[in-house]
């Protein structure tokens, strides 16, 4: 058996991208600080009041970090098993968390031992938070129930058992102290009012719900599950406003910036997408090393903290504005050179110029196996640009047309939602459109020429047959006249 020889892929310079105000803003963060936790980071929550410390829930511990500290300034570790969903109260003085054993613990941030223990769930509690009145706690567990608790008496006020699968996420309304929302793996999001004995609104997300978020106004609700982020109008009875599908794996977490104008989503595909809440288009994205489980943005948008499945906490701090301005003034020529370098267009790899049949053969084999769409999806700007350049150049060659037409159709279908976000990719789509348009025009002209040629050939054939018949008839007449002379 012949040895397998892998194809050598040539590295290309990084392509430029469309520079917008959002790009410049979100790039204004320093190099991230990496902090190793004891397990996967399932929840990050910032204290709503200065100095904006944040609580990190991982394994069986809750660590409190200062804004710039790389070591925890406080630890809550009195859990018998894994801890989940540590959340601050609005005044920043109390902290509530669920656990694997089904209990809910209430902590004073300045103390160590739990102030209260709430018992009632029979399975792990992945959701715990405060209502906006500060005196009640809502919770959700793997026993499919959603409960409401009174803090002073540590008693259960009401229990709802409407979900048919694990309750894994939720949030409370800041406008109405009696309203809270839960999301479940039964694909539904339910809105509860503590004054009623059942849910007042049920929304069908369509996938297991991993995270929910309520806008500060209380009128819009965001749900995340599967690859989808969906925005709903609560005031219109849960009407779907927009469905976003910009991630390639399950979306696990959501958060808003301080102004509510930007929505952030984290996913197992290792990306954080940032959307405008007016157009719901992606305005920027961050890439991380491993899958993302939790995400939080500080109240002043000064710090972004991301928790990952490998237990790493990624912390980015915003650069001071004054230093940015001074550095730009001092290094203006270097900055212009840097921008020029980002717009550099690399030469195409040899496989695109000399051996296109190899590339097309690989695409044809992937299509035969039914994995071509998966192979084309999830590409960054550089890779999409290379694909479109190759297709636009080779699609007009008859030997490649059947395969590349299918590839072009899939690329257009996959990346249609992000058209307009990259000038380079948009330019390649226009080139592809022009190439296909010209080829269609050529084909129409050739068909016209072929029709004219068919007419000419038919005319020549008729003339030839007529001449042969005339020659035959003249030959017979001459023979008869010669015989008569003899």
Short mmCIF file of C-alpha atoms in Angstrom, two decimals:
data_model
loop_
_atom_site.label_atom_id
_atom_site.label_comp_id
_atom_site.label_asym_id
_atom_site.label_seq_id
_atom_site.Cartn_x
_atom_site.Cartn_y
_atom_site.Cartn_z
CA UNK A 1 0.00 0.00 0.00
CA UNK A 2 1.42 3.40 -1.00
CA UNK A 3 2.30 5.82 1.79
CA UNK A 4 -0.11 8.73 2.32
CA UNK A 5 1.40 12.07 1.42
CA UNK A 6 -0.44 15.01 3.00
CA UNK A 7 -1.14 18.14 0.98
CA UNK A 8 1.02 21.06 2.04
CA UNK A 9 -1.10 24.16 2.67
CA UNK A 10 0.77 27.40 2.16
CA UNK A 11 0.35 30.03 4.87
CA UNK A 12 -1.08 33.32 3.62
CA UNK A 13 -0.81 36.82 5.15
CA UNK A 14 -3.79 37.91 7.20
CA UNK A 15 -6.32 39.75 5.09
CA UNK A 16 -7.72 43.13 5.94
CA UNK A 17 -11.17 43.72 7.33
CA UNK A 18 -13.67 46.51 7.35
CA UNK A 19 -12.67 49.05 10.00
CA UNK A 20 -15.67 50.48 11.85
CA UNK A 21 -16.18 52.37 15.09
CA UNK A 22 -17.18 49.11 16.76
CA UNK A 23 -13.98 47.45 15.53
CA UNK A 24 -11.85 50.22 17.00
CA UNK A 25 -13.83 50.23 20.25
CA UNK A 26 -13.74 46.50 20.93
CA UNK A 27 -10.08 46.30 19.99
CA UNK A 28 -9.38 48.82 22.71
CA UNK A 29 -8.83 46.08 25.30
CA UNK A 30 -5.45 45.01 26.63
CA UNK A 31 -3.89 41.60 26.16
CA UNK A 32 -6.00 39.17 28.22
CA UNK A 33 -4.99 37.83 31.61
CA UNK A 34 -5.40 34.05 31.98
CA UNK A 35 -6.45 32.67 35.39
CA UNK A 36 -6.70 28.92 36.00
CA UNK A 37 -9.68 27.70 38.02
CA UNK A 38 -10.32 24.26 39.56
CA UNK A 39 -12.92 23.25 36.98
CA UNK A 40 -15.13 24.45 34.16
CA UNK A 41 -16.36 28.00 34.82
CA UNK A 42 -20.17 27.78 34.77
CA UNK A 43 -21.06 31.33 35.90
CA UNK A 44 -19.49 34.79 36.13
CA UNK A 45 -21.37 37.66 37.78
CA UNK A 46 -20.21 41.23 38.40
CA UNK A 47 -21.14 43.09 41.55
CA UNK A 48 -23.55 45.89 40.54
CA UNK A 49 -21.85 48.46 42.82
CA UNK A 50 -18.25 49.72 42.96
CA UNK A 51 -15.53 48.47 43.06
CA UNK A 52 -17.20 46.00 40.68
CA UNK A 53 -15.70 42.76 41.95
CA UNK A 54 -16.88 39.62 40.18
CA UNK A 55 -17.86 36.16 41.42
CA UNK A 56 -16.62 33.10 39.53
CA UNK A 57 -18.33 29.73 40.08
CA UNK A 58 -16.20 26.70 39.22
CA UNK A 59 -16.10 23.19 40.67
CA UNK A 60 -17.12 23.31 44.36
CA UNK A 61 -15.95 26.88 44.99
CA UNK A 62 -16.95 30.48 44.45
CA UNK A 63 -14.05 32.88 44.05
CA UNK A 64 -14.41 36.65 44.37
CA UNK A 65 -11.91 38.58 42.27
CA UNK A 66 -11.10 42.27 42.39
CA UNK A 67 -11.19 44.20 39.14
CA UNK A 68 -7.41 43.94 38.60
CA UNK A 69 -6.51 41.05 40.90
CA UNK A 70 -5.20 37.77 39.52
CA UNK A 71 -5.74 35.99 42.83
CA UNK A 72 -9.12 35.62 44.58
CA UNK A 73 -9.71 38.14 47.35
CA UNK A 74 -12.33 35.85 48.91
CA UNK A 75 -13.43 32.23 48.57
CA UNK A 76 -16.64 30.42 49.48
CA UNK A 77 -15.89 26.71 49.57
CA UNK A 78 -18.41 25.19 51.99
CA UNK A 79 -20.18 23.10 49.39
CA UNK A 80 -20.54 19.34 49.65
CA UNK A 81 -20.48 19.04 45.86
CA UNK A 82 -20.28 21.24 42.76
CA UNK A 83 -21.53 24.82 43.05
CA UNK A 84 -23.52 26.61 40.36
CA UNK A 85 -24.74 30.06 39.30
CA UNK A 86 -23.43 32.38 42.04
CA UNK A 87 -25.26 35.70 41.63
CA UNK A 88 -25.08 39.07 43.40
CA UNK A 89 -28.00 40.99 44.84
CA UNK A 90 -28.52 44.49 43.43
CA UNK A 91 -26.88 46.12 46.45
CA UNK A 92 -23.83 43.81 46.20
CA UNK A 93 -24.07 42.68 49.84
CA UNK A 94 -25.50 39.18 49.38
CA UNK A 95 -24.62 36.27 47.11
CA UNK A 96 -26.81 33.25 46.27
CA UNK A 97 -25.72 29.98 44.67
CA UNK A 98 -27.13 26.55 43.82
CA UNK A 99 -25.39 23.23 44.19
CA UNK A 100 -25.25 19.67 42.93
CA UNK A 101 -26.99 18.32 46.06
CA UNK A 102 -30.11 20.45 45.44
CA UNK A 103 -29.59 23.02 48.20
CA UNK A 104 -29.42 26.80 47.77
CA UNK A 105 -26.95 28.82 49.84
CA UNK A 106 -27.14 32.50 50.74
CA UNK A 107 -23.88 34.24 51.65
CA UNK A 108 -22.95 37.58 53.12
CA UNK A 109 -20.11 38.92 50.96
CA UNK A 110 -18.25 40.03 54.09
CA UNK A 111 -18.62 36.65 55.84
CA UNK A 112 -17.71 33.03 55.17
CA UNK A 113 -20.46 30.69 56.37
CA UNK A 114 -23.87 30.64 54.64
CA UNK A 115 -26.52 32.91 56.17
CA UNK A 116 -29.38 30.70 54.95
CA UNK A 117 -29.84 27.24 53.44
CA UNK A 118 -32.91 26.65 51.29
CA UNK A 119 -33.93 23.01 50.96
CA UNK A 120 -36.65 21.82 48.61
CA UNK A 121 -35.18 20.78 45.29
CA UNK A 122 -34.51 17.06 44.91
CA UNK A 123 -31.91 17.40 42.15
CA UNK A 124 -29.08 19.81 41.24
CA UNK A 125 -29.93 23.52 41.18
CA UNK A 126 -28.41 25.35 38.19
CA UNK A 127 -30.44 28.54 38.58
CA UNK A 128 -30.60 30.90 41.55
CA UNK A 129 -31.09 34.65 41.65
CA UNK A 130 -32.73 37.56 43.45
CA UNK A 131 -35.98 39.27 42.57
CA UNK A 132 -35.71 43.04 42.30
CA UNK A 133 -37.37 43.57 45.70
CA UNK A 134 -34.17 42.05 47.27
CA UNK A 135 -36.14 39.89 49.74
CA UNK A 136 -37.04 36.90 47.58
CA UNK A 137 -35.03 34.33 45.66
CA UNK A 138 -36.08 32.34 42.60
CA UNK A 139 -34.52 29.04 41.62
CA UNK A 140 -34.71 26.25 39.04
CA UNK A 141 -33.44 22.69 39.18
CA UNK A 142 -33.01 19.42 37.35
CA UNK A 143 -36.18 18.21 39.09
CA UNK A 144 -38.08 20.33 36.49
CA UNK A 145 -39.36 22.73 39.18
CA UNK A 146 -39.07 26.50 39.60
CA UNK A 147 -39.37 27.79 43.17
CA UNK A 148 -39.74 31.12 44.93
CA UNK A 149 -38.18 31.58 48.40
CA UNK A 150 -38.54 34.13 51.21
CA UNK A 151 -35.15 35.22 52.56
CA UNK A 152 -36.05 36.31 56.13
CA UNK A 153 -37.94 33.09 56.95
CA UNK A 154 -36.00 30.75 54.59
CA UNK A 155 -39.29 29.20 53.44
CA UNK A 156 -40.70 28.22 50.09
CA UNK A 157 -43.36 30.70 48.95
CA UNK A 158 -44.53 28.90 45.80
CA UNK A 159 -43.37 26.11 43.54
CA UNK A 160 -44.04 25.77 39.80
CA UNK A 161 -43.73 22.42 38.02
CA UNK A 162 -44.62 23.33 34.47
CA UNK A 163 -41.34 22.49 32.73
CA UNK A 164 -40.84 18.93 31.47
CA UNK A 165 -37.04 18.93 31.49
CA UNK A 166 -34.08 20.48 33.33
CA UNK A 167 -34.42 24.16 34.25
CA UNK A 168 -30.97 25.59 33.54
CA UNK A 169 -31.26 29.37 33.22
CA UNK A 170 -33.37 32.36 34.19
CA UNK A 171 -33.47 36.04 35.05
CA UNK A 172 -35.60 38.50 37.01
CA UNK A 173 -37.38 41.61 35.82
CA UNK A 174 -35.93 44.91 37.05
CA UNK A 175 -39.24 46.67 36.38
CA UNK A 176 -41.64 44.34 38.21
CA UNK A 177 -40.53 42.73 41.48
CA UNK A 178 -42.94 39.80 41.02
CA UNK A 179 -41.82 38.68 37.56
CA UNK A 180 -39.06 36.21 36.73
CA UNK A 181 -38.25 34.05 33.71
CA UNK A 182 -36.91 30.52 33.37
CA UNK A 183 -35.46 28.58 30.44
CA UNK A 184 -35.48 24.81 30.19
CA UNK A 185 -34.15 21.94 28.13
CA UNK A 186 -37.77 21.25 27.14
CA UNK A 187 -37.23 24.02 24.52
CA UNK A 188 -39.49 26.51 26.31
CA UNK A 189 -39.08 29.82 28.10
CA UNK A 190 -41.70 30.60 30.75
CA UNK A 191 -42.57 33.90 32.39
CA UNK A 192 -43.88 33.63 35.95
CA UNK A 193 -45.66 36.15 38.13
CA UNK A 194 -45.39 35.46 41.86
CA UNK A 195 -48.99 36.64 42.28
CA UNK A 196 -50.33 33.81 40.12
CA UNK A 197 -50.23 30.05 40.52
CA UNK A 198 -49.08 29.31 36.96
CA UNK A 199 -46.95 30.85 34.23
CA UNK A 200 -48.39 33.83 32.39
CA UNK A 201 -46.42 33.35 29.16
CA UNK A 202 -44.75 30.42 27.39
CA UNK A 203 -42.36 30.87 24.47
CA UNK A 204 -41.20 28.00 22.26
CA UNK A 205 -37.51 28.49 21.46
CA UNK A 206 -37.15 25.30 19.43
CA UNK A 207 -33.95 24.05 21.09
CA UNK A 208 -32.76 23.33 24.65
CA UNK A 209 -32.50 26.78 26.26
CA UNK A 210 -29.06 27.54 27.71
CA UNK A 211 -29.44 31.23 28.59
CA UNK A 212 -32.11 33.94 28.80
CA UNK A 213 -31.78 37.68 29.13
CA UNK A 214 -34.33 40.42 29.77
CA UNK A 215 -33.69 43.96 28.54
CA UNK A 216 -33.70 46.62 31.31
CA UNK A 217 -36.99 47.99 29.98
CA UNK A 218 -38.61 44.58 30.48
CA UNK A 219 -40.18 44.60 27.02
CA UNK A 220 -37.68 42.45 25.09
CA UNK A 221 -36.48 38.97 25.94
CA UNK A 222 -33.46 37.19 24.45
CA UNK A 223 -33.15 33.40 24.52
CA UNK A 224 -30.19 31.26 23.47
CA UNK A 225 -30.20 27.56 22.67
CA UNK A 226 -28.74 25.38 19.97
CA UNK A 227 -27.07 27.63 17.38
CA UNK A 228 -29.80 30.25 17.69
CA UNK A 229 -30.15 33.54 19.53
CA UNK A 230 -33.76 34.76 19.39
CA UNK A 231 -35.30 38.07 20.41
CA UNK A 232 -38.93 38.17 21.57
CA UNK A 233 -41.37 40.98 22.27
CA UNK A 234 -42.89 40.19 25.68
CA UNK A 235 -45.44 43.00 25.47
CA UNK A 236 -46.89 41.46 22.30
CA UNK A 237 -47.38 38.05 23.87
CA UNK A 238 -43.99 36.61 23.01
CA UNK A 239 -43.84 37.59 19.34
CA UNK A 240 -40.57 36.60 17.63
CA UNK A 241 -38.72 39.70 16.39
CA UNK A 242 -35.50 38.23 15.04
CA UNK A 243 -33.68 34.88 14.94
CA UNK A 244 -29.87 34.99 14.76
CA UNK A 245 -27.76 32.07 13.58
CA UNK A 246 -24.20 33.34 13.58
CA UNK A 247 -22.65 30.61 15.73
CA UNK A 248 -21.70 27.14 14.52
CA UNK A 249 -22.18 25.34 17.84
CA UNK A 250 -24.43 25.69 20.88
CA UNK A 251 -24.77 29.21 22.32
CA UNK A 252 -24.20 28.99 26.07
CA UNK A 253 -24.30 32.54 27.48
CA UNK A 254 -25.61 36.06 26.89
CA UNK A 255 -25.01 39.54 28.29
CA UNK A 256 -25.70 43.20 27.51
CA UNK A 257 -23.35 46.16 27.73
CA UNK A 258 -24.10 49.01 30.11
CA UNK A 259 -26.06 51.06 27.55
CA UNK A 260 -28.07 48.10 26.25
CA UNK A 261 -26.99 48.91 22.68
CA UNK A 262 -24.77 45.85 22.27
CA UNK A 263 -25.67 42.19 22.88
CA UNK A 264 -22.89 39.65 23.48
CA UNK A 265 -23.22 35.89 23.00
CA UNK A 266 -20.69 33.15 23.80
CA UNK A 267 -20.67 29.68 22.28
CA UNK A 268 -19.00 26.29 22.26
CA UNK A 269 -17.53 27.30 18.87
CA UNK A 270 -14.99 29.43 20.83
CA UNK A 271 -16.40 32.75 19.63
CA UNK A 272 -18.02 35.72 21.32
CA UNK A 273 -20.28 37.60 18.90
CA UNK A 274 -21.25 41.22 19.48
CA UNK A 275 -24.54 42.40 17.95
CA UNK A 276 -26.06 45.82 17.53
CA UNK A 277 -29.45 45.84 19.26
CA UNK A 278 -30.87 48.13 16.58
CA UNK A 279 -29.98 46.12 13.45
CA UNK A 280 -29.06 42.79 15.17
CA UNK A 281 -26.05 42.45 12.87
CA UNK A 282 -22.66 41.23 14.10
CA UNK A 283 -20.43 44.28 14.58
CA UNK A 284 -17.43 42.47 16.07
CA UNK A 285 -16.29 39.09 17.40
CA UNK A 286 -13.64 37.66 19.71
CA UNK A 287 -11.91 34.29 19.32
CA UNK A 288 -10.85 32.15 22.28
CA UNK A 289 -8.79 29.02 22.76
CA UNK A 290 -11.54 26.63 23.88
CA UNK A 291 -15.31 26.37 24.20
CA UNK A 292 -17.04 29.15 26.17
CA UNK A 293 -19.45 28.43 29.03
CA UNK A 294 -19.90 31.83 30.70
CA UNK A 295 -19.50 35.49 29.89
CA UNK A 296 -19.82 38.77 31.78
CA UNK A 297 -19.22 42.46 31.09
CA UNK A 298 -18.54 44.89 33.94
CA UNK A 299 -21.15 47.60 34.66
CA UNK A 300 -18.92 50.26 33.06
CA UNK A 301 -17.86 48.03 30.13
CA UNK A 302 -14.29 48.28 31.42
CA UNK A 303 -13.71 44.53 31.78
CA UNK A 304 -14.76 41.46 29.78
CA UNK A 305 -14.49 38.12 31.58
CA UNK A 306 -14.98 34.80 29.78
CA UNK A 307 -15.05 31.36 31.42
CA UNK A 308 -14.18 28.25 29.43
CA UNK A 309 -14.63 24.50 29.63
CA UNK A 310 -10.96 23.88 30.47
CA UNK A 311 -11.23 25.97 33.65
CA UNK A 312 -9.42 29.01 32.25
CA UNK A 313 -10.72 32.48 33.08
CA UNK A 314 -9.93 35.03 30.37
CA UNK A 315 -9.95 38.65 31.61
CA UNK A 316 -9.61 41.66 29.30
CA UNK A 317 -9.31 45.22 30.62
CA UNK A 318 -9.98 48.29 28.56
CA UNK A 319 -7.04 50.57 27.77
CA UNK A 320 -7.21 54.09 29.21
CA UNK A 321 -8.55 56.51 26.62
CA UNK A 322 -5.90 59.22 27.24
CA UNK A 323 -3.01 56.85 26.62
CA UNK A 324 -4.62 55.65 23.42
CA UNK A 325 -4.91 59.20 22.08
CA UNK A 326 -1.31 60.07 22.95
CA UNK A 327 0.07 56.89 21.42
CA UNK A 328 -1.86 57.48 18.20
CA UNK A 329 -0.52 61.03 17.90
CA UNK A 330 3.07 59.99 18.52
CA UNK A 331 3.04 56.97 16.21
CA UNK A 332 0.90 58.29 13.39
CA UNK A 333 3.20 57.18 10.51
CA UNK A 334 3.53 53.69 11.97
CA UNK A 335 -0.23 53.48 12.31
CA UNK A 336 -0.70 54.31 8.61
CA UNK A 337 1.80 51.60 7.70
CA UNK A 338 -0.05 49.15 9.93
CA UNK A 339 -3.37 49.86 8.22
CA UNK A 340 -1.75 49.43 4.82
CA UNK A 341 -0.41 46.06 5.90
CA UNK A 342 -3.87 44.90 6.98
CA UNK A 343 -5.25 45.64 3.51
CA UNK A 344 -2.49 43.69 1.78
CA UNK A 345 -3.84 41.17 -0.73
CA UNK A 346 -1.71 37.99 -0.77
CA UNK A 347 -0.84 35.95 -3.80
CA UNK A 348 -2.97 32.91 -4.39
CA UNK A 349 -1.61 29.51 -3.28
CA UNK A 350 -0.08 27.28 -6.00
CA UNK A 351 -2.96 24.82 -5.82
CA UNK A 352 -5.33 27.51 -7.09
CA UNK A 353 -3.16 28.39 -10.09
CA UNK A 354 -1.48 25.19 -11.19
CA UNK A 355 -3.46 22.20 -9.91
CA UNK A 356 -7.12 23.23 -9.61
CA UNK A 357 -8.17 19.68 -10.41
CA UNK A 358 -6.86 18.57 -7.02
CA UNK A 359 -9.01 21.14 -5.21
CA UNK A 360 -12.09 20.27 -7.27
CA UNK A 361 -11.50 16.55 -6.70
CA UNK A 362 -11.45 17.11 -2.93
CA UNK A 363 -14.66 19.16 -3.12
CA UNK A 364 -16.32 16.48 -5.24
CA UNK A 365 -15.34 13.76 -2.74
CA UNK A 366 -16.68 15.81 0.19
CA UNK A 367 -19.94 16.33 -1.69
CA UNK A 368 -20.18 12.62 -2.39
CA UNK A 369 -19.80 11.89 1.33
CA UNK A 370 -22.39 14.53 2.23
CA UNK A 371 -19.98 16.67 4.29
CA UNK A 372 -19.27 19.51 1.86
CA UNK A 373 -21.62 21.97 3.62
CA UNK A 374 -19.97 21.30 6.99
CA UNK A 375 -16.53 21.76 5.44
CA UNK A 376 -17.49 25.11 3.90
CA UNK A 377 -19.17 26.47 7.07
CA UNK A 378 -17.34 28.15 9.92
CA UNK A 379 -14.70 29.86 7.77
CA UNK A 380 -13.13 33.19 8.63
CA UNK A 381 -12.75 36.12 6.27
CA UNK A 382 -9.45 34.91 4.81
CA UNK A 383 -10.72 31.43 4.02
CA UNK A 384 -14.02 32.64 2.54
CA UNK A 385 -12.07 35.06 0.34
CA UNK A 386 -9.83 32.23 -0.95
CA UNK A 387 -12.81 29.98 -1.65
CA UNK A 388 -14.71 32.66 -3.55
CA UNK A 389 -11.60 33.64 -5.54
CA UNK A 390 -11.06 30.05 -6.62
CA UNK A 391 -14.71 29.45 -7.50
CA UNK A 392 -15.05 32.72 -9.43
CA UNK A 393 -11.96 31.89 -11.48
CA UNK A 394 -12.66 28.24 -12.26
CA UNK A 395 -16.45 27.98 -12.40
CA UNK A 396 -16.47 28.89 -16.13
CA UNK A 397 -14.25 25.94 -17.05
CA UNK A 398 -16.49 23.14 -18.39
CA UNK A 399 -14.58 20.37 -16.58
CA UNK A 400 -15.15 22.06 -13.22
CA UNK A 401 -18.55 23.70 -13.71
CA UNK A 402 -20.81 20.88 -12.35
CA UNK A 403 -18.93 20.72 -9.03
CA UNK A 404 -18.20 24.43 -8.56
CA UNK A 405 -21.79 25.50 -9.26
CA UNK A 406 -22.84 23.35 -6.29
CA UNK A 407 -20.02 24.82 -4.17
CA UNK A 408 -20.99 28.38 -5.12
CA UNK A 409 -24.62 27.70 -4.22
CA UNK A 410 -23.65 26.33 -0.78
CA UNK A 411 -21.26 29.23 -0.03
CA UNK A 412 -23.95 31.76 -0.93
CA UNK A 413 -26.52 29.98 1.24
CA UNK A 414 -24.20 29.68 4.26
CA UNK A 415 -22.71 33.18 4.28
CA UNK A 416 -25.70 35.18 3.07
CA UNK A 417 -26.54 36.39 6.64
CA UNK A 418 -23.10 38.05 7.02
CA UNK A 419 -23.02 39.82 3.66
CA UNK A 420 -22.09 43.47 4.15
CA UNK A 421 -19.71 42.92 7.08
CA UNK A 422 -16.51 42.54 5.05
CA UNK A 423 -15.63 44.65 2.01
CA UNK A 424 -13.23 41.98 0.73
CA UNK A 425 -15.75 39.14 0.86
CA UNK A 426 -18.46 41.33 -0.68
CA UNK A 427 -16.08 42.17 -3.54
CA UNK A 428 -15.48 38.46 -4.20
CA UNK A 429 -19.23 37.78 -4.24
CA UNK A 430 -19.62 40.52 -6.86
CA UNK A 431 -16.80 38.99 -8.94
CA UNK A 432 -18.51 35.60 -8.75
CA UNK A 433 -21.80 37.17 -9.83
CA UNK A 434 -20.09 38.92 -12.76
CA UNK A 435 -18.27 35.76 -13.85
CA UNK A 436 -21.48 33.72 -13.84
CA UNK A 437 -23.38 36.53 -15.59
CA UNK A 438 -20.77 36.76 -18.36
CA UNK A 439 -20.78 32.99 -18.79
CA UNK A 440 -24.57 32.97 -19.15
CA UNK A 441 -24.32 35.70 -21.79
CA UNK A 442 -21.66 33.72 -23.67
CA UNK A 443 -23.81 30.60 -23.54
CA UNK A 444 -26.80 32.51 -24.93
CA UNK A 445 -24.67 33.92 -27.77
CA UNK A 446 -23.28 30.47 -28.54
CA UNK A 447 -26.79 29.03 -28.69
CA UNK A 448 -27.72 31.74 -31.15
CA UNK A 449 -24.65 30.95 -33.27
CA UNK A 450 -25.45 27.24 -33.08
CA UNK A 451 -28.98 27.95 -34.32
CA UNK A 452 -27.63 29.95 -37.26
CA UNK A 453 -25.15 27.18 -38.09
CA UNK A 454 -27.92 24.57 -37.99
CA UNK A 455 -29.91 26.69 -40.46
CA UNK A 456 -26.92 27.03 -42.79
CA UNK A 457 -26.14 23.32 -42.63
CA UNK A 458 -29.75 22.51 -43.38
CA UNK A 459 -29.69 24.87 -46.39
CA UNK A 460 -26.45 23.35 -47.73
CA UNK A 461 -27.87 19.82 -47.40
CA UNK A 462 -31.00 20.73 -49.39
CA UNK A 463 -28.94 22.36 -52.16
CA UNK A 464 -26.65 19.34 -52.43
CA UNK A 465 -29.58 16.92 -52.72
CA UNK A 466 -31.17 19.09 -55.44
CA UNK A 467 -27.92 19.16 -57.48
CA UNK A 468 -27.57 15.38 -57.26
CA UNK A 469 -31.12 14.86 -58.52
CA UNK A 470 -30.53 17.28 -61.41
CA UNK A 471 -27.27 15.56 -62.34
CA UNK A 472 -28.93 12.16 -62.31
CA UNK A 473 -31.79 13.33 -64.52
CA UNK A 474 -29.38 15.02 -66.99
CA UNK A 475 -27.25 11.87 -67.24
CA UNK A 476 -30.25 9.68 -68.14
CA UNK A 477 -31.35 12.16 -70.87
CA UNK A 478 -27.87 12.21 -72.44
CA UNK A 479 -27.72 8.38 -72.58
CA UNK A 480 -31.09 8.16 -74.32
CA UNK A 481 -30.07 10.80 -76.90
CA UNK A 482 -26.77 8.94 -77.69
CA UNK A 483 -28.59 5.64 -78.30
CA UNK A 484 -30.93 7.34 -80.71
CA UNK A 485 -28.01 8.69 -82.78
CA UNK A 486 -26.59 5.18 -83.17
#
